[in-house]
mmCIF file of C-alpha atoms in Angstrom:
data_model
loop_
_atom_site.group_PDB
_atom_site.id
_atom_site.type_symbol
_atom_site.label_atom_id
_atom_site.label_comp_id
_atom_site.label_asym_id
_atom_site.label_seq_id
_atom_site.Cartn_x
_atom_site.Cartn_y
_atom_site.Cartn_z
ATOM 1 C CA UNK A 1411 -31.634 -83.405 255.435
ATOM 2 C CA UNK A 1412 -33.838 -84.804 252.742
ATOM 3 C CA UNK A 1413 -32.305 -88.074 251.436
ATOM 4 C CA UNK A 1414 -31.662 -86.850 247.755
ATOM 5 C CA UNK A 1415 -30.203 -83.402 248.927
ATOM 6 C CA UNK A 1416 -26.676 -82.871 247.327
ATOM 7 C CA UNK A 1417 -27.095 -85.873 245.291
ATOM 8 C CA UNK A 1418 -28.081 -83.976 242.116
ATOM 9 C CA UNK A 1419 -25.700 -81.398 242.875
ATOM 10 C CA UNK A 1420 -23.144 -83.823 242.861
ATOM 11 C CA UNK A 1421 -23.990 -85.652 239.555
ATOM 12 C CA UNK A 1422 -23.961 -82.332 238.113
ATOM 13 C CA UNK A 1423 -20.831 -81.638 239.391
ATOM 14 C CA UNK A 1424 -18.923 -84.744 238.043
ATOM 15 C CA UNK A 1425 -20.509 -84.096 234.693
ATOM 16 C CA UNK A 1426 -19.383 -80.643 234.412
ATOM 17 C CA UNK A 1427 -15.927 -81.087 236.040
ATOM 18 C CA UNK A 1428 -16.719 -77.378 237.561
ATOM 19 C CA UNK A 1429 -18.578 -76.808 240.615
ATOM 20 C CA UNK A 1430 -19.127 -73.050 238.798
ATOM 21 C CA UNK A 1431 -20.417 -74.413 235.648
ATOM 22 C CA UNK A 1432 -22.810 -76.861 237.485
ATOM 23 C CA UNK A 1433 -24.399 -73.667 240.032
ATOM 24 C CA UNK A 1434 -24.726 -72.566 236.405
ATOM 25 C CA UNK A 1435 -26.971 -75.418 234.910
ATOM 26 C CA UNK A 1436 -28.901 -75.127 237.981
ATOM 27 C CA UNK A 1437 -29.236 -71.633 238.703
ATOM 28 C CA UNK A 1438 -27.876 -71.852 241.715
ATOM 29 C CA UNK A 1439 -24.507 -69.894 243.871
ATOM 30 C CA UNK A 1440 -21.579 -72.133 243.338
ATOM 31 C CA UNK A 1441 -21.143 -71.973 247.403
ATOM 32 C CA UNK A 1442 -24.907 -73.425 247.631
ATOM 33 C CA UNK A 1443 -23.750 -76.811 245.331
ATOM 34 C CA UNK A 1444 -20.883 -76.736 247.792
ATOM 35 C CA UNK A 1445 -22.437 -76.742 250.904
ATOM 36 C CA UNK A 1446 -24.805 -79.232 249.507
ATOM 37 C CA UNK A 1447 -22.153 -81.845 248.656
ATOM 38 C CA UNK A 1448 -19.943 -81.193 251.772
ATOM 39 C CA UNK A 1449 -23.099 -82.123 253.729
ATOM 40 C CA UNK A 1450 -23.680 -85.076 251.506
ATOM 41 C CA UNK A 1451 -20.481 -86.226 251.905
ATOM 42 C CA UNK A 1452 -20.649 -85.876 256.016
ATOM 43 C CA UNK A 1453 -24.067 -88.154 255.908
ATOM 44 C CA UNK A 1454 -22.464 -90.931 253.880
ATOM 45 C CA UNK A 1455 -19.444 -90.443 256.135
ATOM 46 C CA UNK A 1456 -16.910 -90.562 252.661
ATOM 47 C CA UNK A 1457 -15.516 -88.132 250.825
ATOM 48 C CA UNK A 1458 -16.772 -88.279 247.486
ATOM 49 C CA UNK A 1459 -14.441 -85.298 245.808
ATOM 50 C CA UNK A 1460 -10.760 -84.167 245.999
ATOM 51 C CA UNK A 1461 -10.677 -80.833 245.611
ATOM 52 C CA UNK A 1462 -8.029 -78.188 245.064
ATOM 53 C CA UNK A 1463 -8.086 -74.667 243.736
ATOM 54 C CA UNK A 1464 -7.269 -76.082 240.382
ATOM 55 C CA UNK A 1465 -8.641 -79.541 240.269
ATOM 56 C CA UNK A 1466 -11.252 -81.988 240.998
ATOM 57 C CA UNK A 1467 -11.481 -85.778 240.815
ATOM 58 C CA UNK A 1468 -13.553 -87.842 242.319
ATOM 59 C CA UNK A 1469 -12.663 -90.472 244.857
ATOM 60 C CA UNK A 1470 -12.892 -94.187 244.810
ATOM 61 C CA UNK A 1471 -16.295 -94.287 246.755
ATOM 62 C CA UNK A 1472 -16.886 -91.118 244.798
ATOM 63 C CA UNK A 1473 -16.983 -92.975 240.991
ATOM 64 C CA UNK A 1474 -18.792 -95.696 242.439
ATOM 65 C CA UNK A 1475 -21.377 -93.438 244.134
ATOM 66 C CA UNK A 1476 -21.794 -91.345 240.805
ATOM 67 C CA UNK A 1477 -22.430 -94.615 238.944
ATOM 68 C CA UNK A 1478 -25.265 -95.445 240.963
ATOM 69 C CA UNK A 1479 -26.674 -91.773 242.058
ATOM 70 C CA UNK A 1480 -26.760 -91.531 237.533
ATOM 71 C CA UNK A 1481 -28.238 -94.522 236.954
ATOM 72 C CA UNK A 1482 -30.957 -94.057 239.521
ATOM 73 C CA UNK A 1483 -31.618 -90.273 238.071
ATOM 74 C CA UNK A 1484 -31.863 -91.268 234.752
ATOM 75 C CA UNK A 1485 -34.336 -94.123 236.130
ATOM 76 C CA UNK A 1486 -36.342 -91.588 237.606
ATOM 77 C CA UNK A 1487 -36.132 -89.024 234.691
ATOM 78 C CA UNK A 1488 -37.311 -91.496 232.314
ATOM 79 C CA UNK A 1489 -40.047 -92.458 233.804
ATOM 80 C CA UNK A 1490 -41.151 -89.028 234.569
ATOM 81 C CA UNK A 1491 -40.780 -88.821 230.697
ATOM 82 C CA UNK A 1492 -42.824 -91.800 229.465
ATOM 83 C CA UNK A 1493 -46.022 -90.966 232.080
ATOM 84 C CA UNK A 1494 -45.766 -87.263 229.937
ATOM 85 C CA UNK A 1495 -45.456 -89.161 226.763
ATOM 86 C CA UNK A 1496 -49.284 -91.236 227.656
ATOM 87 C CA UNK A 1497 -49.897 -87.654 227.940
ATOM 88 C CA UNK A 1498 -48.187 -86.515 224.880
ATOM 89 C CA UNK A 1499 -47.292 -83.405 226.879
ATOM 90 C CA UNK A 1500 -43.629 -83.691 227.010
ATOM 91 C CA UNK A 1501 -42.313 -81.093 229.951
ATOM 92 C CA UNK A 1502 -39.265 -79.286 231.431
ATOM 93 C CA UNK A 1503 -35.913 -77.235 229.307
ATOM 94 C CA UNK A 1504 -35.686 -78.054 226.068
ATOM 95 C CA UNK A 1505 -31.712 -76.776 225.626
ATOM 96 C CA UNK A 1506 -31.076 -76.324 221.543
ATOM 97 C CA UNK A 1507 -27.955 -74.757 220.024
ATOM 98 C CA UNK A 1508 -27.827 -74.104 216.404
ATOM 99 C CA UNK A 1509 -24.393 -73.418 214.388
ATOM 100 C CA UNK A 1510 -23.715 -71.366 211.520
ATOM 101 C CA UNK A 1511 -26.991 -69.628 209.121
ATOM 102 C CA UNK A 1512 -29.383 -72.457 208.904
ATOM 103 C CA UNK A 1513 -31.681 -70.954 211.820
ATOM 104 C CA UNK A 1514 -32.921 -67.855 210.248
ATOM 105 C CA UNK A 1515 -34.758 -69.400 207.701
ATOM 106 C CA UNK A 1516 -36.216 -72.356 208.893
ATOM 107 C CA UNK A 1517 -35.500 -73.619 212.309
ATOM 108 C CA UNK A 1518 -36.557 -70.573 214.727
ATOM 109 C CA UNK A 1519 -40.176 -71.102 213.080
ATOM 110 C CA UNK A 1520 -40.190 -74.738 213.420
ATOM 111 C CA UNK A 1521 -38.880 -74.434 217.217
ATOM 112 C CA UNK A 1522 -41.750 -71.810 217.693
ATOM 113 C CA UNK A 1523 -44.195 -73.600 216.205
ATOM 114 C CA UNK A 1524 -43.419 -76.967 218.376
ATOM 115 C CA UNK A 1525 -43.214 -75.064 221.298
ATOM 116 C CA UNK A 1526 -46.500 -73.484 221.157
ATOM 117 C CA UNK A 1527 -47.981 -76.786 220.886
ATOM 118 C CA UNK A 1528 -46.346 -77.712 224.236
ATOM 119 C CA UNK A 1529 -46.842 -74.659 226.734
ATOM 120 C CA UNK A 1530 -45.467 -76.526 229.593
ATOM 121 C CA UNK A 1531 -42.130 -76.879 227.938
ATOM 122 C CA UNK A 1532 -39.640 -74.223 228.492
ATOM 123 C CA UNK A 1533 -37.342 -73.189 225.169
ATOM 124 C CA UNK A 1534 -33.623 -71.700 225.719
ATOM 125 C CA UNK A 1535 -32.282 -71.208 221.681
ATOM 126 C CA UNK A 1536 -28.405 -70.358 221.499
ATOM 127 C CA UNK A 1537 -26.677 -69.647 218.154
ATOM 128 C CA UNK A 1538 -22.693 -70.234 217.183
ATOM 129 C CA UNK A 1539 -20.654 -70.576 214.526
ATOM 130 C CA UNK A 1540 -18.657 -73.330 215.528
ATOM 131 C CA UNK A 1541 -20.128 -76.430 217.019
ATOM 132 C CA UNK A 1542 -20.124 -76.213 221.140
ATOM 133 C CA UNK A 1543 -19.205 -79.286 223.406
ATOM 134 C CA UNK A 1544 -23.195 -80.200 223.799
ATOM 135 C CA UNK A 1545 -22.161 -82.689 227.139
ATOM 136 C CA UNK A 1546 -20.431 -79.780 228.864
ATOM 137 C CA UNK A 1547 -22.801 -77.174 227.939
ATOM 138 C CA UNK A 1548 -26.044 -79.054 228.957
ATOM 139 C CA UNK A 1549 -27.187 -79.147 225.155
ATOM 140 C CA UNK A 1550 -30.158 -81.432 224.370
ATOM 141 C CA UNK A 1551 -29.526 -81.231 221.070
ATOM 142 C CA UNK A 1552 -27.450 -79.146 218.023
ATOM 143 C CA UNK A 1553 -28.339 -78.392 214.160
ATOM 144 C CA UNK A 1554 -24.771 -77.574 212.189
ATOM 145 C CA UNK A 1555 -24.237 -78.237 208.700
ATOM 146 C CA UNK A 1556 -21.408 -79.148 206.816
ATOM 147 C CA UNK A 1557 -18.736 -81.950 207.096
ATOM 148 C CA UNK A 1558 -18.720 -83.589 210.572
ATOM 149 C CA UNK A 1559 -15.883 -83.956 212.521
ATOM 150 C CA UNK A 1560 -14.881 -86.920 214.504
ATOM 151 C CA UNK A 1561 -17.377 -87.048 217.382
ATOM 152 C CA UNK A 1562 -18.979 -89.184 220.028
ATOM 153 C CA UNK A 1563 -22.329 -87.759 218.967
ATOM 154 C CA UNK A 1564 -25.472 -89.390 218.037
ATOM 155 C CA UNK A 1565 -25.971 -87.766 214.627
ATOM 156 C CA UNK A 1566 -28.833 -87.690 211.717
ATOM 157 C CA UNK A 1567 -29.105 -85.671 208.592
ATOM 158 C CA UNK A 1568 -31.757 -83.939 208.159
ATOM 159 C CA UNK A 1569 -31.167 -82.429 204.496
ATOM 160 C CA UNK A 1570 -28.606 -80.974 202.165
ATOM 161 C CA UNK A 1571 -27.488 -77.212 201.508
ATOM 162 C CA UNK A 1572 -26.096 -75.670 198.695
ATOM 163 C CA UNK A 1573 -23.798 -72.537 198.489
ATOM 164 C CA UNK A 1574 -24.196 -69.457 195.866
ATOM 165 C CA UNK A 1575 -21.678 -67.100 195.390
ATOM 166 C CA UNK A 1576 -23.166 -63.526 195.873
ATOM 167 C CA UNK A 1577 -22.075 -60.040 195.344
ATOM 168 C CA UNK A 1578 -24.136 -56.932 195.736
ATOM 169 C CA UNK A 1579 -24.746 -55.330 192.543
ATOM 170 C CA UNK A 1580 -23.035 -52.398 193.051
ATOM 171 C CA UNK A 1581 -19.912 -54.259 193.470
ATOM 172 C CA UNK A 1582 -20.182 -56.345 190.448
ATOM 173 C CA UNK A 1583 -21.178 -52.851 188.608
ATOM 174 C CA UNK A 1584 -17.704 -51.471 189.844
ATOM 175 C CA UNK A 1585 -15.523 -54.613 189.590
ATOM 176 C CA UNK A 1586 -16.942 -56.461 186.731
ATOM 177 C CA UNK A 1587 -18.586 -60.316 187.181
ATOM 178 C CA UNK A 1588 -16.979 -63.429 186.948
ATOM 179 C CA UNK A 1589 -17.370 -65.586 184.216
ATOM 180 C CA UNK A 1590 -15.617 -68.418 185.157
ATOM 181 C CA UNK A 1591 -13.756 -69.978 188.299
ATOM 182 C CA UNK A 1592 -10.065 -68.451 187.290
ATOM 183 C CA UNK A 1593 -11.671 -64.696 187.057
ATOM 184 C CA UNK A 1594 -12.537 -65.128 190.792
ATOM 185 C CA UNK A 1595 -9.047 -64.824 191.482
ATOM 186 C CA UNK A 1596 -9.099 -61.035 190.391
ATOM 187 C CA UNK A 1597 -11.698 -60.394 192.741
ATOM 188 C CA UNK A 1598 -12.297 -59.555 196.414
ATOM 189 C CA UNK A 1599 -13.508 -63.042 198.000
ATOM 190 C CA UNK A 1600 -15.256 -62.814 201.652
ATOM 191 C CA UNK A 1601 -13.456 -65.729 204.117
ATOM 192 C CA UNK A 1602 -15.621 -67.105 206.223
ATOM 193 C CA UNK A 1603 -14.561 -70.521 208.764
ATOM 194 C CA UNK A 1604 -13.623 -72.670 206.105
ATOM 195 C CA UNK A 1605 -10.664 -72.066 203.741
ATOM 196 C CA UNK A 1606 -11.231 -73.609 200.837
ATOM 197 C CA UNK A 1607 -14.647 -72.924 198.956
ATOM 198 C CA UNK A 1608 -15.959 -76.269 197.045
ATOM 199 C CA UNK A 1609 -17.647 -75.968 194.024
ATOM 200 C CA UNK A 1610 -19.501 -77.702 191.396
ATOM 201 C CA UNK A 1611 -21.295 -78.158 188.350
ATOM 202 C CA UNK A 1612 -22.915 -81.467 188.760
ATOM 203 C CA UNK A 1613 -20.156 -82.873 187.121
ATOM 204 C CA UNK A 1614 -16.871 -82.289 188.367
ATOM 205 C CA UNK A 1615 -16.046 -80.609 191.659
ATOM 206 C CA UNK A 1616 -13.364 -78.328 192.651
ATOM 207 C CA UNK A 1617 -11.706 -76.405 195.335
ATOM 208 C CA UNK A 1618 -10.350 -73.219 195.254
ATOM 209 C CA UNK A 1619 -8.821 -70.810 197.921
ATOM 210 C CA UNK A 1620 -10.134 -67.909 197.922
ATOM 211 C CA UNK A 1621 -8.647 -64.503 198.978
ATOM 212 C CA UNK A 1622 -9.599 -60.993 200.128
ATOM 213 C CA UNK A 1623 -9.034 -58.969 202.936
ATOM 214 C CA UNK A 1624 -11.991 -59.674 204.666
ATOM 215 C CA UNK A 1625 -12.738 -62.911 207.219
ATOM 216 C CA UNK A 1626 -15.086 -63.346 209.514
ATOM 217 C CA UNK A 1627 -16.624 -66.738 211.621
ATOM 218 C CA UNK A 1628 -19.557 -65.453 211.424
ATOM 219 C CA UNK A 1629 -21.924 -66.016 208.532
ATOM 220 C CA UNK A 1630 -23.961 -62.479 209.668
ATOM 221 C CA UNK A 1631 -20.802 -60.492 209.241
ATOM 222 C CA UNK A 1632 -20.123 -62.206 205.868
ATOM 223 C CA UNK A 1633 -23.804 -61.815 204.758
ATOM 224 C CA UNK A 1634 -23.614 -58.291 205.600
ATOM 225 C CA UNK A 1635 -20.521 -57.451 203.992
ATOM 226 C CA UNK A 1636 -21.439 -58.885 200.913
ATOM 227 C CA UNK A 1637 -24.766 -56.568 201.116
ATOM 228 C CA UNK A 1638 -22.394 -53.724 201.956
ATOM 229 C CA UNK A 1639 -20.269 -54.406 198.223
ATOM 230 C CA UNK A 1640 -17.142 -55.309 200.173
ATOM 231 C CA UNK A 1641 -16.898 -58.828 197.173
ATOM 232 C CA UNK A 1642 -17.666 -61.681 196.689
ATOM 233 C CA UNK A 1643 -18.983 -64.488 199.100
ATOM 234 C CA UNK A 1644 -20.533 -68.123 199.324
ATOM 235 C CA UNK A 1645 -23.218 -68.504 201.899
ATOM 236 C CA UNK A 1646 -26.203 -70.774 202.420
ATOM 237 C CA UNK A 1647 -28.807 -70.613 199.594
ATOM 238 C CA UNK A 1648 -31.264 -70.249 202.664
ATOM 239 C CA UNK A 1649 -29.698 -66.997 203.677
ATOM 240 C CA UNK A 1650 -29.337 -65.391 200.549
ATOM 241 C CA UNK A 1651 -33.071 -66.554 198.785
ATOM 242 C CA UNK A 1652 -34.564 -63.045 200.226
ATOM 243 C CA UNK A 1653 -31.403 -60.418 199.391
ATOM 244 C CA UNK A 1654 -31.532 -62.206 195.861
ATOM 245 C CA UNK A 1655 -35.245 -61.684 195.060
ATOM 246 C CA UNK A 1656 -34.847 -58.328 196.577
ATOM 247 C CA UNK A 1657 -32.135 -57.479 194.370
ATOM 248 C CA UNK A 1658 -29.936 -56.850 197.060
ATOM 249 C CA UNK A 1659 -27.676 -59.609 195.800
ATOM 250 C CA UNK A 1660 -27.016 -61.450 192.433
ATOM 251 C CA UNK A 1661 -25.547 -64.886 192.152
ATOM 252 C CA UNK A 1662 -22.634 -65.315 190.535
ATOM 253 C CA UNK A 1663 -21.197 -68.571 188.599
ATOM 254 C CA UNK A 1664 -24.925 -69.950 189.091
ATOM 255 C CA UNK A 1665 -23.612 -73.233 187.432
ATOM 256 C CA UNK A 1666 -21.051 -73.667 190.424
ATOM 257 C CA UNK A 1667 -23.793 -73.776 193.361
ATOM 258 C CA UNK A 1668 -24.577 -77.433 193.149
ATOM 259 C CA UNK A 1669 -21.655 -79.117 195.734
ATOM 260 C CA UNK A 1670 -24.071 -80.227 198.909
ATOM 261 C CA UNK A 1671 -23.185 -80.036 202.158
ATOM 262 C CA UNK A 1672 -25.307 -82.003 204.667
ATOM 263 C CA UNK A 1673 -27.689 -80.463 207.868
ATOM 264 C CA UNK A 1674 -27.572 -82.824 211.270
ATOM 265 C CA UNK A 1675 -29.393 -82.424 213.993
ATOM 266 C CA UNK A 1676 -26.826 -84.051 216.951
ATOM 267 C CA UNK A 1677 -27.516 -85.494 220.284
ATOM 268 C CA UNK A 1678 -25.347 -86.746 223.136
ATOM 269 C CA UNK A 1679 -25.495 -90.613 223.485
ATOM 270 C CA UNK A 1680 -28.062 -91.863 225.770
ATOM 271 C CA UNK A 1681 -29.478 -94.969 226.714
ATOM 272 C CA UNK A 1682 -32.770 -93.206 226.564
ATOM 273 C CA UNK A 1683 -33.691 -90.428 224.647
ATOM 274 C CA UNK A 1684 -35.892 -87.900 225.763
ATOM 275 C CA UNK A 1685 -39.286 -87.802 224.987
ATOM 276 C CA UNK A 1686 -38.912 -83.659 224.611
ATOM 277 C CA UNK A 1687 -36.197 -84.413 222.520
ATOM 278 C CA UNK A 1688 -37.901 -87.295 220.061
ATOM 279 C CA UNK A 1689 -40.542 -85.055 219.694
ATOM 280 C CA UNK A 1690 -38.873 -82.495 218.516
ATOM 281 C CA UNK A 1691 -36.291 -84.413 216.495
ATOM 282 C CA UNK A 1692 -39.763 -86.120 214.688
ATOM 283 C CA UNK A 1693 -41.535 -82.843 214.393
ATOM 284 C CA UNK A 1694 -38.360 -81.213 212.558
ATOM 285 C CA UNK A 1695 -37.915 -84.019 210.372
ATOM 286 C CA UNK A 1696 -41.618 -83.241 209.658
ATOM 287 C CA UNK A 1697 -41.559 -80.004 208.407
ATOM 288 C CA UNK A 1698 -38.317 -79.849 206.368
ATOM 289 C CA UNK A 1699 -39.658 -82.598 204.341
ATOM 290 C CA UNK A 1700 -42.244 -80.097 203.562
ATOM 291 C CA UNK A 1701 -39.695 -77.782 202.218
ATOM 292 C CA UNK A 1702 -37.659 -77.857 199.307
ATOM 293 C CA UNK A 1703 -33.614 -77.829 199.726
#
């Protein structure tokens, strides 16, 4: 048995709190982690795990041997990291998840750009609508707009978004347009996640609740129904540039799109941040100053 067999395994293991979701991160059969760790545990001569059907926790000698086996991976990784920096070649998964619209517009170009500069890097790009536990999921890093919520997460803004209210034309044709925030209460308003839309003129901001009888999580669904005529909905300037100048769209209350909400790009605390993922981080940071918000 090779000295550092199981010893992965097991960090991944304790990080994951799942034997199943850590054969997942390494594409391997939950019984091969397993077997890996029971034989781990029979060369140290300690168990390291108590497990049940239901549970796992880790032992006395298990906590203290997960200390040690994480700081002596992340010793290794790093340094594997800084001889590809002197190479500038940074190497391996590069994990990114990316809640809510802001990806169709500008990130999935950026990504492919920066990845085709680095062929020895290997891309996985998930989308969500709400923001996924990025320690549990094996995220390198996340991009979500909006307000954040309490987190342990290392987070940086990267620029601000603005919300239009759009309605297809044919609906306005059928259903009149809105001249002011009151008329939008005698219309059909598209619910996405959040509640409460905020508005504002550069000069005072309000909130109003809207109501219809259509919600959805997903900004797709609500772009689409909007395109469809179902009412009325506020999405992402980004997502909405292209219907508009096609005409598929029209802005309504143009004077009420100016409330920002705030783009991060979020990263699990580490002692050391990976080169893949500074690179990237700089390299977005990069390019969306080259665009105007």
């Amino acid at each position: 048995m090779a000295r550092w067999d199981g010893i992965y395994e097991f960090v991944q293991v304790v990080e994951h709190h799942s034997f199943t979701e850590a054969a997942k991160t390494l594409n391997m059969s939950t019984s091969q982690v397993s077997k890996l760790i029971s034989r781990l545990e029979d060369r140290l001569g300690t168990r390291l795990l108590l497990r049940t059907t239901r549970s796992l926790a880790l032992t006395d000698e298990g906590q203290q041997f997960y200390r040690r086996s994480k700081h002596a991976i992340d010793t290794f990784e790093k340094a594997e990291e800084d001889l590809a920096l002197s190479r500038n070649e940074p190497r391996g998964n590069l994990k990114v998840n990316i809640s809510g619209s802001f990806q169709e517009r500008f990130l999935v170009p950026i990504l492919a750009n920066f990845t085709k500069q680095f062929p020895r890097l290997h891309v996985q790009l998930d989308f969500t609508d709400a923001q996924p536990d990025l320690v549990k999921e094996s995220y390198d890093l996340s991009v979500a707009y909006g307000e954040l919520k309490s987190s342990t997460l290392v987070a940086r803004k990267l620029a601000d978004n603005f919300n239009y209210l759009v309605a297809s034309p044919d609906y306005l044709a059928a259903h009149g347009t809105p001249d002011s925030l009151e008329a939008l209460n005698q219309h059909n308003c598209l619910v996405g996640v959040d509640s409460l839309w905020y508005l504002s003129n550069g000069e005072e901001t309000v909130q109003i609740q809207p109501e219809g009888n259509w919600r959805s999580d997903n900004g797709a669904a609500l772009l689409s129904a909007a395109r469809c005529g179902l009412g009325i909905a506020s999405l992402p300037f980004f997502s909405v540039m292209e219907d508009i100048s096609q005409g598929n769209l029209t802005q309504v209350l143009p004077e009420w799109s100016q409330y920002p909400q705030p783009v991060w790009i979020m990263y699990p605390q580490q002692r050391h941040l990976p080169i893949k993922v500074r690179l990237f981080i700089d390299y977005l940071m990069e390019e969306l100053n080259k665009i105007v918000l």
